[in-house]
mmCIF file of C-alpha atoms in Angstrom:
data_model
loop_
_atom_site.group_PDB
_atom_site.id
_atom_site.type_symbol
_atom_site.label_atom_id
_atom_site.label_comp_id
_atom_site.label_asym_id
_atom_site.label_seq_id
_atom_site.Cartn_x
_atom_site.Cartn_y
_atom_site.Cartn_z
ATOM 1 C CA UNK K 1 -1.241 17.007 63.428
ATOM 2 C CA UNK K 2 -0.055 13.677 62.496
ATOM 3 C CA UNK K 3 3.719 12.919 62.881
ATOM 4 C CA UNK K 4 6.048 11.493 59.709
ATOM 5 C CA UNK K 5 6.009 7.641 59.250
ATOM 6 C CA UNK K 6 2.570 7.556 61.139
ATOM 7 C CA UNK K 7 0.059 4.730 60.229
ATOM 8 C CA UNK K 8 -3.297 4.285 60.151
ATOM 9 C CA UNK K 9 -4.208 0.546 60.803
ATOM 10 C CA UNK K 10 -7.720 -1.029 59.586
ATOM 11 C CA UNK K 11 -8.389 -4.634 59.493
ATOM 12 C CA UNK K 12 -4.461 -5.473 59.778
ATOM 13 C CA UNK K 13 -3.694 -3.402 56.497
ATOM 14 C CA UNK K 14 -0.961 -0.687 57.877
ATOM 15 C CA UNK K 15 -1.117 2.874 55.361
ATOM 16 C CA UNK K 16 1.829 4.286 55.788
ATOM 17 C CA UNK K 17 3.838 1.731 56.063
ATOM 18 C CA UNK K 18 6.218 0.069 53.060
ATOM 19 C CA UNK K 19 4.667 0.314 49.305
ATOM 20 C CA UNK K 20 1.599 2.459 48.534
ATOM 21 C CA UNK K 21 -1.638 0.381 49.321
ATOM 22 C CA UNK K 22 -4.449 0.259 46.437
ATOM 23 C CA UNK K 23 -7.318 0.572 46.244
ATOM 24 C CA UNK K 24 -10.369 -0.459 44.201
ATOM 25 C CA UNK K 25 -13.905 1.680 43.735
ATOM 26 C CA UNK K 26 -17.023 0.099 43.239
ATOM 27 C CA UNK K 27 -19.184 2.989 41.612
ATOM 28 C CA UNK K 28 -22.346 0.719 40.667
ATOM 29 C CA UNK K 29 -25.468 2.530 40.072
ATOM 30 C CA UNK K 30 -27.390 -0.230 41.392
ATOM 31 C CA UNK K 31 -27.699 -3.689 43.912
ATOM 32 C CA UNK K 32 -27.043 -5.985 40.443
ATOM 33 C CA UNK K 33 -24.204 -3.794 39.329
ATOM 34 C CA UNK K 34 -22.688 -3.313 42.944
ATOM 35 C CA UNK K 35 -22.605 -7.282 43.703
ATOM 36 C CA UNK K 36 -21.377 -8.449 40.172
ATOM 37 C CA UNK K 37 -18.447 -5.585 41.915
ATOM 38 C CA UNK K 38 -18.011 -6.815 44.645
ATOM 39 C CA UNK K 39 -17.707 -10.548 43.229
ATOM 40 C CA UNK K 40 -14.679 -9.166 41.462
ATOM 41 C CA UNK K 41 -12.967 -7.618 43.806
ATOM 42 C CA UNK K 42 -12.860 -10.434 45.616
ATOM 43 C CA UNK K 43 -10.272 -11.631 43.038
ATOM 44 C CA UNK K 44 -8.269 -8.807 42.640
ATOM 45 C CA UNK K 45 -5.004 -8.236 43.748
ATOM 46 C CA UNK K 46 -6.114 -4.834 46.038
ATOM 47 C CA UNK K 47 -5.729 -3.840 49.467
ATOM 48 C CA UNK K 48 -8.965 -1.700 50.012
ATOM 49 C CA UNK K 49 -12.234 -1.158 47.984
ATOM 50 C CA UNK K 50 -13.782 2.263 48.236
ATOM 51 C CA UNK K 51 -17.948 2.866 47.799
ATOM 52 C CA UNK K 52 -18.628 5.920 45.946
ATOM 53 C CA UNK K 53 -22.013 6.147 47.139
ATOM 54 C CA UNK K 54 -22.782 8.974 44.715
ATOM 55 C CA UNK K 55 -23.006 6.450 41.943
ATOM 56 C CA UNK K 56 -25.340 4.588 43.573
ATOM 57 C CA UNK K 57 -29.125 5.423 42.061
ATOM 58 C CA UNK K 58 -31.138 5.361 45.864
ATOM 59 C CA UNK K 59 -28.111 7.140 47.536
ATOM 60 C CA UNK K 60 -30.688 9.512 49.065
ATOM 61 C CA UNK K 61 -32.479 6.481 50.930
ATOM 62 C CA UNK K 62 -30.165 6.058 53.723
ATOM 63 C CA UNK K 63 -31.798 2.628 55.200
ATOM 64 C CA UNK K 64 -31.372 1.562 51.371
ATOM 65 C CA UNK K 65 -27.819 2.285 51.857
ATOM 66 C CA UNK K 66 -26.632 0.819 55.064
ATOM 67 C CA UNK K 67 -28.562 -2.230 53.588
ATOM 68 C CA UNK K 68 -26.297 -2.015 50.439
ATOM 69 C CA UNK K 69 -23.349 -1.467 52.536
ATOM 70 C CA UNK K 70 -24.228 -4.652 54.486
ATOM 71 C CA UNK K 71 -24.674 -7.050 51.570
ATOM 72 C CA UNK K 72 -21.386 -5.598 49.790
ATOM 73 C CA UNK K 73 -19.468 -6.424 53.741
ATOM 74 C CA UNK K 74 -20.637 -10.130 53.124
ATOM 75 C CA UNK K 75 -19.339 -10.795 49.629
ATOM 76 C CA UNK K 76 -16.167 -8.479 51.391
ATOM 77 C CA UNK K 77 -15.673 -9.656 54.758
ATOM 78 C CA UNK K 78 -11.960 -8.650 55.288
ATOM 79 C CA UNK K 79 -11.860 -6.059 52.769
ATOM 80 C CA UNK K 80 -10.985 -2.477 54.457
ATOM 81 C CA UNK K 81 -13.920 -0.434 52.975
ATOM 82 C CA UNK K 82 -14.032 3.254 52.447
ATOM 83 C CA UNK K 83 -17.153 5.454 52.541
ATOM 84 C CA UNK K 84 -17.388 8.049 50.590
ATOM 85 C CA UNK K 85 -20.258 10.186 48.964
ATOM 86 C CA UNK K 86 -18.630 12.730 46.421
ATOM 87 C CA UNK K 87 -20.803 15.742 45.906
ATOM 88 C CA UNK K 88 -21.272 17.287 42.521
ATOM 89 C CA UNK K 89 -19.092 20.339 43.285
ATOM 90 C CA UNK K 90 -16.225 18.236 44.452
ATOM 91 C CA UNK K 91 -16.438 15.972 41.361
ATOM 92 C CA UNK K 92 -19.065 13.467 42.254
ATOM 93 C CA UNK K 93 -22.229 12.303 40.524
ATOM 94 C CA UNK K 94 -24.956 13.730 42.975
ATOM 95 C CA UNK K 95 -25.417 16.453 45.558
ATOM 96 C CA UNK K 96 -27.479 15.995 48.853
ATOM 97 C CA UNK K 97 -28.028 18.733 51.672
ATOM 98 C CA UNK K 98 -24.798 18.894 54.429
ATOM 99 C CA UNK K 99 -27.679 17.965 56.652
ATOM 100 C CA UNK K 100 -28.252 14.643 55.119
ATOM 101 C CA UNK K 101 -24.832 14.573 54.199
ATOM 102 C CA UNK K 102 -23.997 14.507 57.825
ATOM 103 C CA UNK K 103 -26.532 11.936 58.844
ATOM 104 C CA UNK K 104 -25.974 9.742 56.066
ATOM 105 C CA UNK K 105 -22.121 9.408 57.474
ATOM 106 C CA UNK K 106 -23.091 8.997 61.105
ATOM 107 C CA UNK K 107 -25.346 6.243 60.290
ATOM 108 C CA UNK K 108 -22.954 4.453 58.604
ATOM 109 C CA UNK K 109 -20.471 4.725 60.965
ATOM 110 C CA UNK K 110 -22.403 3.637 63.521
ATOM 111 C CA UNK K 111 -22.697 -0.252 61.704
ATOM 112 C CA UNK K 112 -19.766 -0.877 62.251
ATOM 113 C CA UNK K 113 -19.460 -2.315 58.754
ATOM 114 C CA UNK K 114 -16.886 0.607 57.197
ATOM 115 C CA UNK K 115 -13.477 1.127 58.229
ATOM 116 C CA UNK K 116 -12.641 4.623 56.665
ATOM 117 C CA UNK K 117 -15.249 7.551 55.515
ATOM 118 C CA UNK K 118 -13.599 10.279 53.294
ATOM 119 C CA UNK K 119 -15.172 13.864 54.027
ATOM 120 C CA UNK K 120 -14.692 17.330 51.717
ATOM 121 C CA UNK K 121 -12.310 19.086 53.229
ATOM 122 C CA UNK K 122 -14.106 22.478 52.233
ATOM 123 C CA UNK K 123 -17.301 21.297 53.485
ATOM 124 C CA UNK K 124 -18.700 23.149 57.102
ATOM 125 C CA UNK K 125 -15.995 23.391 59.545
ATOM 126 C CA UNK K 126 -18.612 22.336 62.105
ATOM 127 C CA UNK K 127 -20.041 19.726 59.889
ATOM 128 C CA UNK K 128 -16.249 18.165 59.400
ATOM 129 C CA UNK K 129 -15.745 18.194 63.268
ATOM 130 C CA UNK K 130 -18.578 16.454 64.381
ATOM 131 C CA UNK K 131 -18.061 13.774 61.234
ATOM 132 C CA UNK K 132 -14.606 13.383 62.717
ATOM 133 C CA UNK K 133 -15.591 12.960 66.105
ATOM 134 C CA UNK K 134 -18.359 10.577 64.990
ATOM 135 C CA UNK K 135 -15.150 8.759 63.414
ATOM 136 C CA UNK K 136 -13.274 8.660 66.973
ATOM 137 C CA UNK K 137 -16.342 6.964 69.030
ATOM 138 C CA UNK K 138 -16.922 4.109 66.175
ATOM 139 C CA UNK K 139 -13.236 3.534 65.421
ATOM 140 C CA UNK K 140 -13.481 4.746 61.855
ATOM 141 C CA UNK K 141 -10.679 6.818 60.156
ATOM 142 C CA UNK K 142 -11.487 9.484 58.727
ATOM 143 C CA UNK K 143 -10.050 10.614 55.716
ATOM 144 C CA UNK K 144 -9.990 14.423 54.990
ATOM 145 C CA UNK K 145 -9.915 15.407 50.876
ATOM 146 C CA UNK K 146 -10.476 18.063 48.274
ATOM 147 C CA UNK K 147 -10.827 17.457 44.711
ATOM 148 C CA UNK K 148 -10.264 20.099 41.857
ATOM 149 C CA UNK K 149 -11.238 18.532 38.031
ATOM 150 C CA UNK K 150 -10.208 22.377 37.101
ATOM 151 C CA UNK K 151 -6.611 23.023 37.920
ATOM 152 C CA UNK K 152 -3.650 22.228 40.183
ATOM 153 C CA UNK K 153 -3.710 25.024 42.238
ATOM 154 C CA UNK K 154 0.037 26.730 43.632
ATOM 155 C CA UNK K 155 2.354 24.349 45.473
ATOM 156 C CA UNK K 156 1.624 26.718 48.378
ATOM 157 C CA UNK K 157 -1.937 26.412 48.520
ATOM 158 C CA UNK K 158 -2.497 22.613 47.930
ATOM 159 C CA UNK K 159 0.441 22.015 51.018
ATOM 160 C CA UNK K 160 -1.862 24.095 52.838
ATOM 161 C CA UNK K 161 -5.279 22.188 52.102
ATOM 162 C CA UNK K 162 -3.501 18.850 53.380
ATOM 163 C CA UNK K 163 -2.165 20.844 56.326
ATOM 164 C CA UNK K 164 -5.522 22.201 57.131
ATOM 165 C CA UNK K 165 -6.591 18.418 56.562
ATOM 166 C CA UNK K 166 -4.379 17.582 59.298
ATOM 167 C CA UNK K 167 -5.236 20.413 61.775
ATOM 168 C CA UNK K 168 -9.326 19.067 61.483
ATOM 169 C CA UNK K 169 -8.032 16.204 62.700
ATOM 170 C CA UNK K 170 -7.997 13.457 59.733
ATOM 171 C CA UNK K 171 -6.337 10.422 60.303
ATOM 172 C CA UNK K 172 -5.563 10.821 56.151
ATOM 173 C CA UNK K 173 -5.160 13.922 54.458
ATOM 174 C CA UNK K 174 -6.262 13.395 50.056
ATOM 175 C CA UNK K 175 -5.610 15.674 47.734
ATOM 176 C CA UNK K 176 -6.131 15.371 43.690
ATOM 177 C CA UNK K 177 -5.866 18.154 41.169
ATOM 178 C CA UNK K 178 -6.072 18.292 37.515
ATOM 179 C CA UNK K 179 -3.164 18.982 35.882
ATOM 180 C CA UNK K 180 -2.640 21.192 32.703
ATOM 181 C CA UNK K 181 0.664 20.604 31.968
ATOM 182 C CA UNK K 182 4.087 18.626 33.418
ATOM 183 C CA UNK K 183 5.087 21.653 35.558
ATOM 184 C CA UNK K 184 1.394 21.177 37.942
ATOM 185 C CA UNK K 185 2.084 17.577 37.630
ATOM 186 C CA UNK K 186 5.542 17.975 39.411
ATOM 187 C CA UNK K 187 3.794 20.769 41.606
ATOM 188 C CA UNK K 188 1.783 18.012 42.942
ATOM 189 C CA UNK K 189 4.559 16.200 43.999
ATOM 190 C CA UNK K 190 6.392 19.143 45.552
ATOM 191 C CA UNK K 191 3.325 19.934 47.717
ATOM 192 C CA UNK K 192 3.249 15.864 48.590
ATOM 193 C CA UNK K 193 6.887 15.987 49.730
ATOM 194 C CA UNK K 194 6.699 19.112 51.217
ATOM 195 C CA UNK K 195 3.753 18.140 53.593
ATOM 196 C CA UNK K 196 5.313 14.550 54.520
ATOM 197 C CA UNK K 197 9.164 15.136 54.862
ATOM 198 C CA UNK K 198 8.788 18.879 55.922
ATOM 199 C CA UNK K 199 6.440 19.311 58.082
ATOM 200 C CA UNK K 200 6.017 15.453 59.179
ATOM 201 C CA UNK K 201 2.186 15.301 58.545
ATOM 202 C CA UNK K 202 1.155 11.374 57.030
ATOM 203 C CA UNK K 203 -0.316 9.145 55.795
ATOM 204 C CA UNK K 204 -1.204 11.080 52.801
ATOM 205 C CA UNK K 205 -3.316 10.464 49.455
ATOM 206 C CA UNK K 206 -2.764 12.311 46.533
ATOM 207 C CA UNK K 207 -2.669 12.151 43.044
ATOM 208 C CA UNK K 208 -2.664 14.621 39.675
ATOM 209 C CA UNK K 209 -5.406 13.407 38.067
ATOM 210 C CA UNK K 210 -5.971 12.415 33.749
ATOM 211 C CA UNK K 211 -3.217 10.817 31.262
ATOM 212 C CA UNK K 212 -0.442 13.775 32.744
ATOM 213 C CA UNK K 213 -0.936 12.817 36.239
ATOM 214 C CA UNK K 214 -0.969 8.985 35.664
ATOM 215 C CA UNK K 215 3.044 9.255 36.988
ATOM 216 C CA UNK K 216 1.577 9.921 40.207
ATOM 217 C CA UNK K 217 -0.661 6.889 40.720
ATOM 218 C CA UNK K 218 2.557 5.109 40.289
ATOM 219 C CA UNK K 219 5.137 7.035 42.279
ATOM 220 C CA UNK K 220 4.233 7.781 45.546
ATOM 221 C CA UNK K 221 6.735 5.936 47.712
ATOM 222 C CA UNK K 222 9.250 7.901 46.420
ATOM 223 C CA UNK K 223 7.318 11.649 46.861
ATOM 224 C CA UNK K 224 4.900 10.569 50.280
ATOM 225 C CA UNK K 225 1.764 9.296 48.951
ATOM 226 C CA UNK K 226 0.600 6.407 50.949
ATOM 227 C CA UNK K 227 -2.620 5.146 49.171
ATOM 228 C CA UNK K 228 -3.871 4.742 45.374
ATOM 229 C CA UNK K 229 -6.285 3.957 43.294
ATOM 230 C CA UNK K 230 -7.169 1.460 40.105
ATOM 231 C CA UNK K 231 -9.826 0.233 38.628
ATOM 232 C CA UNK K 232 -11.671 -2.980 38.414
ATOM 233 C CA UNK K 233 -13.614 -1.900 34.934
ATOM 234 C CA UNK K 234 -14.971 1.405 35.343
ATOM 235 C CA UNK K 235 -13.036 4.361 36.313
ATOM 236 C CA UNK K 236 -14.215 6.825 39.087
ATOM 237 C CA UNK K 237 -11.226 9.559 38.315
ATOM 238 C CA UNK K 238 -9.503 10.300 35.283
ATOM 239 C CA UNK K 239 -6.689 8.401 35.296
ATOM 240 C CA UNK K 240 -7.088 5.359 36.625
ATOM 241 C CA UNK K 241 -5.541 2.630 35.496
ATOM 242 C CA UNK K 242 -6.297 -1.367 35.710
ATOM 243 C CA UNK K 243 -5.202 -2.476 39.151
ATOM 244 C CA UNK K 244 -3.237 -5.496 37.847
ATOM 245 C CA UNK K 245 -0.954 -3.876 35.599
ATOM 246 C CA UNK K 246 -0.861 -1.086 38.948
ATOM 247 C CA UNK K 247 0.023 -3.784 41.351
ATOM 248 C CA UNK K 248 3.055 -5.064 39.360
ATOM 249 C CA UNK K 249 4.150 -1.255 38.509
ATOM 250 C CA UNK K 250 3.838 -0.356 42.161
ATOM 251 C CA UNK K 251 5.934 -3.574 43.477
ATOM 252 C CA UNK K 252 8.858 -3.216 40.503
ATOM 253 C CA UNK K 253 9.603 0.241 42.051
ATOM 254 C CA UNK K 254 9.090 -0.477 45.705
ATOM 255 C CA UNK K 255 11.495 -3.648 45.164
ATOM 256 C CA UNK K 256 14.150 -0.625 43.877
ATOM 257 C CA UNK K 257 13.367 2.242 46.241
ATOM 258 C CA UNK K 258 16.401 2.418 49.071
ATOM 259 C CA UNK K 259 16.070 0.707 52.022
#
């Protein structure tokens, strides 16, 4: 496991270190879409821009991919990018065979033109370990997560899913759960504080997801969330909010936390 105050470094940007870093998805269905995107972005006041590859209409043509990927890393040459192809059951927009899943993410490690992948956390434990080992040899991070659009489940059990995170060897440990009311909203937070000042395991994503759990984009200094998201126009999570009005929220409270 990861000690407290670790960070994870890509392309100078330290996460884990001072105010929570933000980040931008592109969730284009197409080239046109992703490059009018990525022309954006580039004017945005972010730190990272995530690919949900899921979106993307020809995900299941991986050359057609890494040749996306490459025109989105020239409009987005210093931009840390994060891969990440969300199946269905874990809230995304397609679902492709662990197989392909697996191949998909070693290919695209292997350009050299991503600097974090995300992987399901409840995907196969054998599947996770070679993805993360795959990460190791091309210098990737890997970030480990599990999504529930249901529920928030028990403080106990979501410390436990970033834990296990940890223990597969993620270099980032994401959680988000959907919360039902403001009790699983500050359950959330519990389990985030928990994992980071307890039992010293960072950086760490996580988030409650939807209008309750919008607190949560915003507060993570204070709880031990080290990474969030907004969006540029179209949302890829419930909850998102514009990344402008997100940067100035984010700074106001990091200018107050104690030093």
């Amino acid at each position: 496991m990861r000690l407290l105050k670790n960070v994870v470094e890509v392309k100078g940007l330290k996460i884990g270190e001072g105010a929570p870093k933000l980040c931008v998805p592109m969730v284009g269905r197409n080239e046109e879409q992703l490059m009018a995107e990525a022309e954006t972005i580039k004017e945005l006041p972010c730190d990272l821009v995530e690919w949900r590859v899921d979106f993307f209409q020809h995900a299941g043509q991986k050359e057609v991919v890494i040749a996306m990927l490459k025109k989105i890393r020239e409009i987005l040459p210093k931009s840390p990018i994060i891969f990440t192809f969300r199946n269905k059951c874990e809230g995304g927009h397609q679902e492709i065979t662990p197989q392909y899943y697996q191949e998909l993410n070693d290919a695209v490690m292997e350009t050299g033109k991503v600097d974090l992948v995300d992987v399901e956390l409840f995907s196969d434990a054998e599947l996770v370990g070679e993805l993360v080992m795959a990460g190791i040899r091309n210098k990737v991070a890997m970030i480990i997560s599990n999504h529930d659009f249901q529920k928030t489940p028990p403080v106990e059990e979501m410390t436990n899913r970033m834990l296990k995170a940890a223990e597969l060897g993620a270099d980032i440990a994401k959680i988000a759960v959907m919360p039902k009311c403001a009790a699983d909203v500050a359950n959330l937070q519990e389990a985030t504080r928990r994992v980071k000042e307890d039992h010293g395991v960072g950086p760490l994503i996580t988030m409650s997801m939807g209008g309750l759990g919008v607190i949560t984009r915003l507060s993570g200094e204070l709880f031990g969330s080290d990474l969030t998201f907004g969006a540029a126009s179209k949302v890829s999570a419930p909850g998102q909010i514009a990344v402008g009005e997100l940067r100035r929220i984010i700074e106001l409270l990091h200018e107050n936390m104690p030093k």
